């Protein structure tokens, strides 16, 4: 694994516009960054990322099997009691999952096994740029000769998403919902709408704030039409806290991701995974903040809220001194304390490996990097290659 600098394509912004990639730049800085790429060997991809991803996801599913009907676990995750039936029932029906992303700390051959930092199991973004735009960059680079001949990517996301949407047993129409004024969310949902259409489904967009509740318990769109199935880019903890939160369990409307994914998107799961598989090479020792056993971590650790996104409210401590912290609105539900795993630095940037799951299978890779040690919503997306 290494970071390789490469010239940007002079016309990449026009290519992005033509491909529908409208959120490639922050207001004051790039989001998509093709001034470099991360190069991996095939063995690093297959042995160090793909195989652990499959094993970790299976471990997560084993945890979900235990958690969905265990009041003590659901309480430890700060999931409100009125949501417990929705979670248990959706798992009991085996409501299908579409996708997720494991965030891994990994620095390449010789640096030790990849370590799970968290599982974005409910509302992961960076999907379109992972599945489509970095693949277009690869094809363009090979055609123009600025990338090495024979280069490949760990990237079967697009084909697998379409296939998965076709095999989930969904109704003919699936509504896709998010807040339309959030560019990255809207872009992600628009991409999934296209995948659903290619899978033979009708896939209308519904603004999240326009969804209502009918007298029969079915959720409705803005025109009062019933929604049989909804993909929502909206976290379950927010839905459970909404006015309609208690209506989710008895409703015939089905959701993607299903309610049982709430136990996997919660960072408290990391403590339970460590308790289930202590010493697992791809897990970091993790404990709830109110667990005296956290003392075994000593004076170097990462403190993370149970509910948090994009690095918000994360605290990194090394040898008793604050290494870095990020502010945000999270933390009132509680925290976990995880052994400190500092992201590897390449050319002064700390690189995070995002390993995608579609259904239950690894399907692709994304790289995000920051000059900071905490990966936030300001991280840049950098493409990757497999060389050799």
Tab-separated table of C-alpha atoms in Angstrom:
chain	number	residue	atom	x	y	z
A	1	UNK	CA	0.000	0.000	0.000
A	2	UNK	CA	1.401	3.353	-0.989
A	3	UNK	CA	0.262	6.831	-2.026
A	4	UNK	CA	1.210	7.803	-5.580
A	5	UNK	CA	0.973	11.339	-6.942
A	6	UNK	CA	-0.441	11.714	-10.436
A	7	UNK	CA	-1.554	14.658	-12.601
A	8	UNK	CA	-5.214	15.607	-12.425
A	9	UNK	CA	-7.218	15.357	-15.631
A	10	UNK	CA	-7.689	18.905	-16.948
A	11	UNK	CA	-11.356	18.215	-17.710
A	12	UNK	CA	-12.316	16.145	-14.681
A	13	UNK	CA	-14.872	18.680	-13.432
A	14	UNK	CA	-16.661	18.565	-16.765
A	15	UNK	CA	-16.523	14.763	-16.622
A	16	UNK	CA	-18.001	14.910	-13.116
A	17	UNK	CA	-20.822	17.191	-14.252
A	18	UNK	CA	-21.603	14.877	-17.154
A	19	UNK	CA	-21.675	11.893	-14.796
A	20	UNK	CA	-23.970	13.617	-12.280
A	21	UNK	CA	-21.271	13.971	-9.614
A	22	UNK	CA	-22.407	17.376	-8.351
A	23	UNK	CA	-20.906	17.350	-4.849
A	24	UNK	CA	-17.247	16.869	-5.809
A	25	UNK	CA	-16.103	20.122	-4.178
A	26	UNK	CA	-16.686	21.717	-0.792
A	27	UNK	CA	-17.366	25.440	-0.693
A	28	UNK	CA	-13.682	26.143	-0.055
A	29	UNK	CA	-11.782	22.928	-0.801
A	30	UNK	CA	-11.868	19.784	-2.935
A	31	UNK	CA	-13.755	16.693	-1.820
A	32	UNK	CA	-12.820	14.499	-4.787
A	33	UNK	CA	-9.004	14.573	-5.068
A	34	UNK	CA	-7.343	12.843	-8.013
A	35	UNK	CA	-3.922	14.423	-7.512
A	36	UNK	CA	-2.939	11.065	-6.017
A	37	UNK	CA	-4.124	7.492	-5.716
A	38	UNK	CA	-3.587	4.679	-3.240
A	39	UNK	CA	-1.967	1.580	-4.741
A	40	UNK	CA	-2.511	-1.876	-3.234
A	41	UNK	CA	-1.229	-5.301	-4.100
A	42	UNK	CA	-3.798	-7.975	-4.894
A	43	UNK	CA	-2.743	-9.873	-1.761
A	44	UNK	CA	-3.369	-6.802	0.392
A	45	UNK	CA	-6.867	-6.481	-1.033
A	46	UNK	CA	-7.820	-10.154	-0.871
A	47	UNK	CA	-6.080	-11.215	2.347
A	48	UNK	CA	-5.872	-8.048	4.439
A	49	UNK	CA	-9.117	-6.242	3.543
A	50	UNK	CA	-11.633	-8.464	1.746
A	51	UNK	CA	-11.263	-11.578	3.936
A	52	UNK	CA	-11.399	-9.675	7.268
A	53	UNK	CA	-14.367	-7.661	6.013
A	54	UNK	CA	-16.306	-10.852	5.348
A	55	UNK	CA	-15.376	-12.263	8.757
A	56	UNK	CA	-16.162	-9.064	10.637
A	57	UNK	CA	-19.548	-8.729	8.963
A	58	UNK	CA	-20.388	-12.317	9.931
A	59	UNK	CA	-19.406	-11.504	13.512
A	60	UNK	CA	-21.665	-8.450	13.410
A	61	UNK	CA	-24.583	-10.589	12.234
A	62	UNK	CA	-23.937	-13.037	15.078
A	63	UNK	CA	-24.085	-10.100	17.471
A	64	UNK	CA	-27.355	-8.881	15.920
A	65	UNK	CA	-28.847	-12.346	16.432
A	66	UNK	CA	-28.174	-11.998	20.168
A	67	UNK	CA	-28.896	-8.305	20.535
A	68	UNK	CA	-32.323	-7.894	18.968
A	69	UNK	CA	-34.161	-9.725	21.769
A	70	UNK	CA	-31.821	-8.989	24.681
A	71	UNK	CA	-33.109	-6.060	26.724
A	72	UNK	CA	-29.779	-5.623	28.507
A	73	UNK	CA	-27.913	-5.225	25.211
A	74	UNK	CA	-30.491	-2.835	23.744
A	75	UNK	CA	-30.351	-0.802	26.955
A	76	UNK	CA	-26.556	-0.657	26.788
A	77	UNK	CA	-26.886	0.741	23.265
A	78	UNK	CA	-29.261	3.486	24.515
A	79	UNK	CA	-31.952	2.366	22.089
A	80	UNK	CA	-35.375	3.532	23.364
A	81	UNK	CA	-37.672	0.781	24.567
A	82	UNK	CA	-40.458	1.728	22.167
A	83	UNK	CA	-38.118	0.724	19.309
A	84	UNK	CA	-37.284	-2.744	20.613
A	85	UNK	CA	-40.214	-4.505	18.935
A	86	UNK	CA	-39.468	-2.869	15.582
A	87	UNK	CA	-35.861	-4.082	15.811
A	88	UNK	CA	-36.751	-7.616	16.930
A	89	UNK	CA	-39.601	-8.020	14.443
A	90	UNK	CA	-37.546	-6.818	11.483
A	91	UNK	CA	-34.783	-9.278	12.332
A	92	UNK	CA	-37.299	-12.048	12.912
A	93	UNK	CA	-38.725	-11.436	9.423
A	94	UNK	CA	-35.145	-11.358	8.121
A	95	UNK	CA	-35.838	-7.989	6.512
A	96	UNK	CA	-33.011	-7.738	3.990
A	97	UNK	CA	-30.096	-5.341	4.180
A	98	UNK	CA	-28.732	-3.533	1.144
A	99	UNK	CA	-25.294	-2.234	2.068
A	100	UNK	CA	-22.888	-0.931	4.697
A	101	UNK	CA	-19.280	0.216	5.099
A	102	UNK	CA	-16.667	-0.981	7.549
A	103	UNK	CA	-14.086	1.692	8.382
A	104	UNK	CA	-10.685	0.118	8.913
A	105	UNK	CA	-7.293	1.249	10.166
A	106	UNK	CA	-4.770	-0.337	7.805
A	107	UNK	CA	-1.358	0.719	6.567
A	108	UNK	CA	-0.326	-2.023	4.186
A	109	UNK	CA	1.838	-5.131	4.226
A	110	UNK	CA	3.955	-5.418	7.349
A	111	UNK	CA	1.921	-2.950	9.437
A	112	UNK	CA	-0.314	-5.507	11.110
A	113	UNK	CA	-3.878	-6.609	10.446
A	114	UNK	CA	-6.659	-4.211	9.546
A	115	UNK	CA	-8.536	-3.028	12.635
A	116	UNK	CA	-12.239	-2.224	12.733
A	117	UNK	CA	-12.809	1.359	13.855
A	118	UNK	CA	-16.577	1.382	13.288
A	119	UNK	CA	-19.333	0.008	11.094
A	120	UNK	CA	-21.408	2.481	9.077
A	121	UNK	CA	-24.261	-0.001	8.849
A	122	UNK	CA	-27.244	2.305	8.473
A	123	UNK	CA	-26.622	5.461	6.406
A	124	UNK	CA	-23.166	5.344	4.785
A	125	UNK	CA	-22.432	7.862	2.063
A	126	UNK	CA	-19.394	8.100	-0.291
A	127	UNK	CA	-21.215	5.433	-2.300
A	128	UNK	CA	-21.547	6.985	-5.769
A	129	UNK	CA	-17.954	8.152	-5.875
A	130	UNK	CA	-16.821	4.688	-4.723
A	131	UNK	CA	-18.968	2.742	-7.171
A	132	UNK	CA	-18.909	4.932	-10.264
A	133	UNK	CA	-16.670	7.970	-10.396
A	134	UNK	CA	-13.445	6.347	-9.256
A	135	UNK	CA	-14.113	3.564	-11.789
A	136	UNK	CA	-14.569	6.170	-14.541
A	137	UNK	CA	-11.270	7.728	-13.406
A	138	UNK	CA	-9.601	4.318	-13.756
A	139	UNK	CA	-11.010	3.740	-17.239
A	140	UNK	CA	-9.998	7.237	-18.319
A	141	UNK	CA	-6.520	6.840	-16.858
A	142	UNK	CA	-5.939	3.559	-18.633
A	143	UNK	CA	-7.221	4.930	-21.937
A	144	UNK	CA	-5.069	8.067	-21.699
A	145	UNK	CA	-2.008	6.229	-20.428
A	146	UNK	CA	-1.435	8.147	-17.190
A	147	UNK	CA	-2.195	5.054	-15.078
A	148	UNK	CA	-0.157	1.825	-15.246
A	149	UNK	CA	-1.346	-0.685	-17.844
A	150	UNK	CA	-3.133	-3.620	-16.236
A	151	UNK	CA	-4.215	-1.651	-13.159
A	152	UNK	CA	-7.517	-2.692	-11.569
A	153	UNK	CA	-9.763	-1.721	-8.649
A	154	UNK	CA	-11.499	-3.555	-5.843
A	155	UNK	CA	-14.837	-2.336	-7.104
A	156	UNK	CA	-17.867	-4.493	-7.891
A	157	UNK	CA	-20.223	-2.110	-6.131
A	158	UNK	CA	-22.371	-0.986	-9.034
A	159	UNK	CA	-23.164	-4.455	-10.342
A	160	UNK	CA	-23.721	-5.864	-6.862
A	161	UNK	CA	-26.053	-3.059	-5.796
A	162	UNK	CA	-28.246	-3.599	-8.845
A	163	UNK	CA	-28.265	-7.368	-8.335
A	164	UNK	CA	-28.986	-6.999	-4.628
A	165	UNK	CA	-31.929	-4.655	-5.179
A	166	UNK	CA	-33.364	-7.220	-7.563
A	167	UNK	CA	-33.086	-10.113	-5.134
A	168	UNK	CA	-34.369	-8.510	-1.914
A	169	UNK	CA	-38.013	-9.375	-2.540
A	170	UNK	CA	-39.050	-5.720	-2.605
A	171	UNK	CA	-42.385	-4.340	-3.876
A	172	UNK	CA	-42.479	-2.994	-7.426
A	173	UNK	CA	-42.125	0.552	-6.078
A	174	UNK	CA	-39.541	1.635	-3.504
A	175	UNK	CA	-39.502	5.286	-2.429
A	176	UNK	CA	-36.099	6.849	-1.819
A	177	UNK	CA	-35.949	9.514	0.865
A	178	UNK	CA	-33.507	12.018	2.326
A	179	UNK	CA	-33.337	15.761	2.930
A	180	UNK	CA	-33.115	17.256	-0.577
A	181	UNK	CA	-31.018	20.252	0.488
A	182	UNK	CA	-28.096	18.033	1.595
A	183	UNK	CA	-26.061	17.635	-1.631
A	184	UNK	CA	-24.130	14.492	-0.704
A	185	UNK	CA	-27.218	12.755	0.665
A	186	UNK	CA	-29.287	13.714	-2.370
A	187	UNK	CA	-26.529	12.553	-4.708
A	188	UNK	CA	-26.251	9.214	-2.911
A	189	UNK	CA	-30.006	8.669	-3.032
A	190	UNK	CA	-30.193	9.674	-6.700
A	191	UNK	CA	-27.538	7.089	-7.485
A	192	UNK	CA	-29.441	4.378	-5.622
A	193	UNK	CA	-32.630	5.375	-7.433
A	194	UNK	CA	-30.791	4.724	-10.685
A	195	UNK	CA	-29.578	1.345	-9.416
A	196	UNK	CA	-33.141	0.443	-8.417
A	197	UNK	CA	-34.447	1.421	-11.847
A	198	UNK	CA	-31.819	-0.813	-13.459
A	199	UNK	CA	-33.052	-3.598	-11.161
A	200	UNK	CA	-36.558	-3.162	-12.618
A	201	UNK	CA	-38.102	-1.181	-9.752
A	202	UNK	CA	-39.973	2.087	-9.754
A	203	UNK	CA	-37.937	4.430	-7.569
A	204	UNK	CA	-39.561	7.822	-6.884
A	205	UNK	CA	-37.895	10.399	-4.650
A	206	UNK	CA	-39.717	11.524	-1.507
A	207	UNK	CA	-38.359	14.350	0.674
A	208	UNK	CA	-37.847	13.031	4.177
A	209	UNK	CA	-39.835	15.865	5.718
A	210	UNK	CA	-42.834	15.124	3.454
A	211	UNK	CA	-43.425	11.591	4.790
A	212	UNK	CA	-46.560	11.235	6.898
A	213	UNK	CA	-48.539	8.491	8.604
A	214	UNK	CA	-51.883	7.111	7.439
A	215	UNK	CA	-54.765	5.829	9.527
A	216	UNK	CA	-53.851	2.222	8.719
A	217	UNK	CA	-50.315	2.696	10.064
A	218	UNK	CA	-48.737	2.833	6.629
A	219	UNK	CA	-46.367	5.706	5.916
A	220	UNK	CA	-47.439	8.099	3.132
A	221	UNK	CA	-45.824	10.450	0.633
A	222	UNK	CA	-46.710	14.146	0.362
A	223	UNK	CA	-49.763	13.339	-1.812
A	224	UNK	CA	-51.110	10.773	0.636
A	225	UNK	CA	-50.059	7.750	-1.410
A	226	UNK	CA	-49.068	4.754	0.720
A	227	UNK	CA	-45.410	3.780	0.826
A	228	UNK	CA	-44.920	0.015	0.837
A	229	UNK	CA	-41.133	0.271	1.015
A	230	UNK	CA	-38.784	3.186	1.729
A	231	UNK	CA	-35.038	3.529	1.438
A	232	UNK	CA	-34.183	6.298	3.886
A	233	UNK	CA	-30.843	8.065	4.224
A	234	UNK	CA	-31.836	9.076	7.725
A	235	UNK	CA	-30.429	7.468	10.876
A	236	UNK	CA	-32.539	5.068	12.870
A	237	UNK	CA	-31.780	6.846	16.131
A	238	UNK	CA	-33.313	9.990	14.645
A	239	UNK	CA	-36.343	8.069	13.381
A	240	UNK	CA	-36.889	6.420	16.756
A	241	UNK	CA	-36.799	9.867	18.384
A	242	UNK	CA	-39.284	11.388	15.895
A	243	UNK	CA	-42.978	11.838	16.607
A	244	UNK	CA	-43.721	8.774	14.445
A	245	UNK	CA	-41.021	6.664	16.103
A	246	UNK	CA	-43.463	4.465	18.005
A	247	UNK	CA	-45.437	3.800	14.790
A	248	UNK	CA	-42.578	1.993	13.032
A	249	UNK	CA	-43.108	-1.418	14.630
A	250	UNK	CA	-46.804	-1.911	13.755
A	251	UNK	CA	-46.501	-0.267	10.327
A	252	UNK	CA	-46.659	-2.473	7.217
A	253	UNK	CA	-44.178	-0.119	5.512
A	254	UNK	CA	-40.766	-1.764	5.154
A	255	UNK	CA	-37.537	0.180	5.408
A	256	UNK	CA	-34.069	-0.089	3.914
A	257	UNK	CA	-31.928	-0.283	5.932
A	258	UNK	CA	-34.200	-2.332	8.248
A	259	UNK	CA	-34.604	-1.409	11.931
A	260	UNK	CA	-32.328	-4.252	13.097
A	261	UNK	CA	-29.378	-2.480	11.482
A	262	UNK	CA	-29.648	0.059	14.330
A	263	UNK	CA	-27.762	-2.322	16.615
A	264	UNK	CA	-24.859	-2.516	14.150
A	265	UNK	CA	-24.561	1.217	13.478
A	266	UNK	CA	-24.194	1.903	17.207
A	267	UNK	CA	-20.617	2.183	18.478
A	268	UNK	CA	-21.618	0.268	21.589
A	269	UNK	CA	-21.561	-2.770	19.315
A	270	UNK	CA	-17.760	-2.485	19.295
A	271	UNK	CA	-17.629	-3.238	23.017
A	272	UNK	CA	-19.945	-6.210	22.595
A	273	UNK	CA	-17.898	-7.558	19.677
A	274	UNK	CA	-14.745	-7.449	21.794
A	275	UNK	CA	-16.550	-9.287	24.589
A	276	UNK	CA	-17.733	-11.902	22.082
A	277	UNK	CA	-14.341	-12.363	20.429
A	278	UNK	CA	-11.608	-11.051	22.723
A	279	UNK	CA	-8.252	-11.015	21.001
A	280	UNK	CA	-9.715	-11.135	17.477
A	281	UNK	CA	-6.942	-9.835	15.210
A	282	UNK	CA	-9.227	-7.377	13.418
A	283	UNK	CA	-10.882	-5.927	16.521
A	284	UNK	CA	-9.634	-3.278	18.925
A	285	UNK	CA	-10.204	-3.731	22.669
A	286	UNK	CA	-13.285	-1.648	23.426
A	287	UNK	CA	-15.319	-1.051	26.587
A	288	UNK	CA	-18.280	1.052	27.616
A	289	UNK	CA	-17.188	4.223	29.344
A	290	UNK	CA	-18.983	3.165	32.538
A	291	UNK	CA	-17.194	-0.215	32.591
A	292	UNK	CA	-14.265	-0.314	35.055
A	293	UNK	CA	-12.564	-2.783	32.703
A	294	UNK	CA	-11.706	0.180	30.460
A	295	UNK	CA	-8.721	0.708	32.743
A	296	UNK	CA	-6.841	-2.014	30.844
A	297	UNK	CA	-6.490	0.459	27.974
A	298	UNK	CA	-4.302	2.672	30.113
A	299	UNK	CA	-3.699	6.261	29.062
A	300	UNK	CA	-3.991	5.863	25.280
A	301	UNK	CA	-7.467	5.456	23.802
A	302	UNK	CA	-10.205	6.814	21.550
A	303	UNK	CA	-13.423	7.920	23.236
A	304	UNK	CA	-16.445	7.768	20.919
A	305	UNK	CA	-20.144	8.545	21.433
A	306	UNK	CA	-22.581	5.669	20.945
A	307	UNK	CA	-24.379	7.797	18.375
A	308	UNK	CA	-22.039	9.909	16.280
A	309	UNK	CA	-21.280	10.521	12.651
A	310	UNK	CA	-18.374	11.842	10.612
A	311	UNK	CA	-15.958	11.960	13.535
A	312	UNK	CA	-18.082	14.311	15.646
A	313	UNK	CA	-17.307	14.329	19.383
A	314	UNK	CA	-14.445	11.837	19.034
A	315	UNK	CA	-11.553	12.277	21.481
A	316	UNK	CA	-8.102	10.782	20.893
A	317	UNK	CA	-5.729	10.483	23.862
A	318	UNK	CA	-2.126	9.293	23.715
A	319	UNK	CA	-0.094	8.758	26.901
A	320	UNK	CA	-2.582	10.798	28.879
A	321	UNK	CA	-2.440	13.850	26.616
A	322	UNK	CA	-5.184	14.917	24.226
A	323	UNK	CA	-3.973	14.113	20.738
A	324	UNK	CA	-7.029	15.455	18.946
A	325	UNK	CA	-10.720	16.079	19.504
A	326	UNK	CA	-13.697	17.027	17.384
A	327	UNK	CA	-16.729	18.963	18.545
A	328	UNK	CA	-20.323	18.137	17.788
A	329	UNK	CA	-23.815	17.505	19.166
A	330	UNK	CA	-23.377	13.874	20.272
A	331	UNK	CA	-22.556	12.089	23.491
A	332	UNK	CA	-25.512	12.408	25.843
A	333	UNK	CA	-26.417	8.729	25.298
A	334	UNK	CA	-22.990	7.522	26.445
A	335	UNK	CA	-19.586	6.574	25.068
A	336	UNK	CA	-17.242	3.711	24.398
A	337	UNK	CA	-13.513	3.718	24.993
A	338	UNK	CA	-11.514	1.972	22.266
A	339	UNK	CA	-7.824	1.153	22.123
A	340	UNK	CA	-6.033	3.887	20.210
A	341	UNK	CA	-5.304	2.997	16.580
A	342	UNK	CA	-3.794	5.958	14.768
A	343	UNK	CA	-4.434	6.088	11.053
A	344	UNK	CA	-1.313	5.671	8.921
A	345	UNK	CA	0.055	8.861	7.409
A	346	UNK	CA	1.053	9.174	3.756
A	347	UNK	CA	2.529	12.480	2.574
A	348	UNK	CA	1.182	14.140	5.719
A	349	UNK	CA	-2.351	12.798	5.283
A	350	UNK	CA	-4.025	10.192	7.479
A	351	UNK	CA	-5.712	7.534	5.366
A	352	UNK	CA	-8.876	5.622	6.265
A	353	UNK	CA	-9.902	2.453	4.426
A	354	UNK	CA	-13.627	2.070	3.812
A	355	UNK	CA	-14.588	-1.506	2.929
A	356	UNK	CA	-18.047	-1.872	1.396
A	357	UNK	CA	-20.503	-4.697	2.037
A	358	UNK	CA	-23.436	-5.374	-0.293
A	359	UNK	CA	-25.803	-7.927	1.166
A	360	UNK	CA	-23.300	-10.015	3.108
A	361	UNK	CA	-20.361	-9.843	0.699
A	362	UNK	CA	-17.407	-7.455	0.390
A	363	UNK	CA	-17.888	-5.400	-2.755
A	364	UNK	CA	-15.429	-2.528	-2.975
A	365	UNK	CA	-13.091	-0.027	-1.402
A	366	UNK	CA	-12.896	3.697	-0.813
A	367	UNK	CA	-10.085	5.809	0.586
A	368	UNK	CA	-10.561	9.030	2.509
A	369	UNK	CA	-7.788	11.150	3.947
A	370	UNK	CA	-7.248	14.193	6.134
A	371	UNK	CA	-4.331	16.104	7.583
A	372	UNK	CA	-6.092	15.525	10.926
A	373	UNK	CA	-6.135	12.199	12.745
A	374	UNK	CA	-9.938	12.155	13.026
A	375	UNK	CA	-11.783	11.517	9.768
A	376	UNK	CA	-14.560	14.096	9.513
A	377	UNK	CA	-17.016	15.264	6.866
A	378	UNK	CA	-14.152	17.368	5.467
A	379	UNK	CA	-12.120	14.319	4.453
A	380	UNK	CA	-11.060	14.049	0.826
A	381	UNK	CA	-11.983	11.085	-1.332
A	382	UNK	CA	-8.919	9.686	-3.127
A	383	UNK	CA	-9.205	6.867	-5.721
A	384	UNK	CA	-7.326	3.577	-5.475
A	385	UNK	CA	-5.737	0.971	-7.725
A	386	UNK	CA	-4.663	-2.644	-7.540
A	387	UNK	CA	-1.169	-3.054	-8.980
A	388	UNK	CA	0.276	-6.553	-9.169
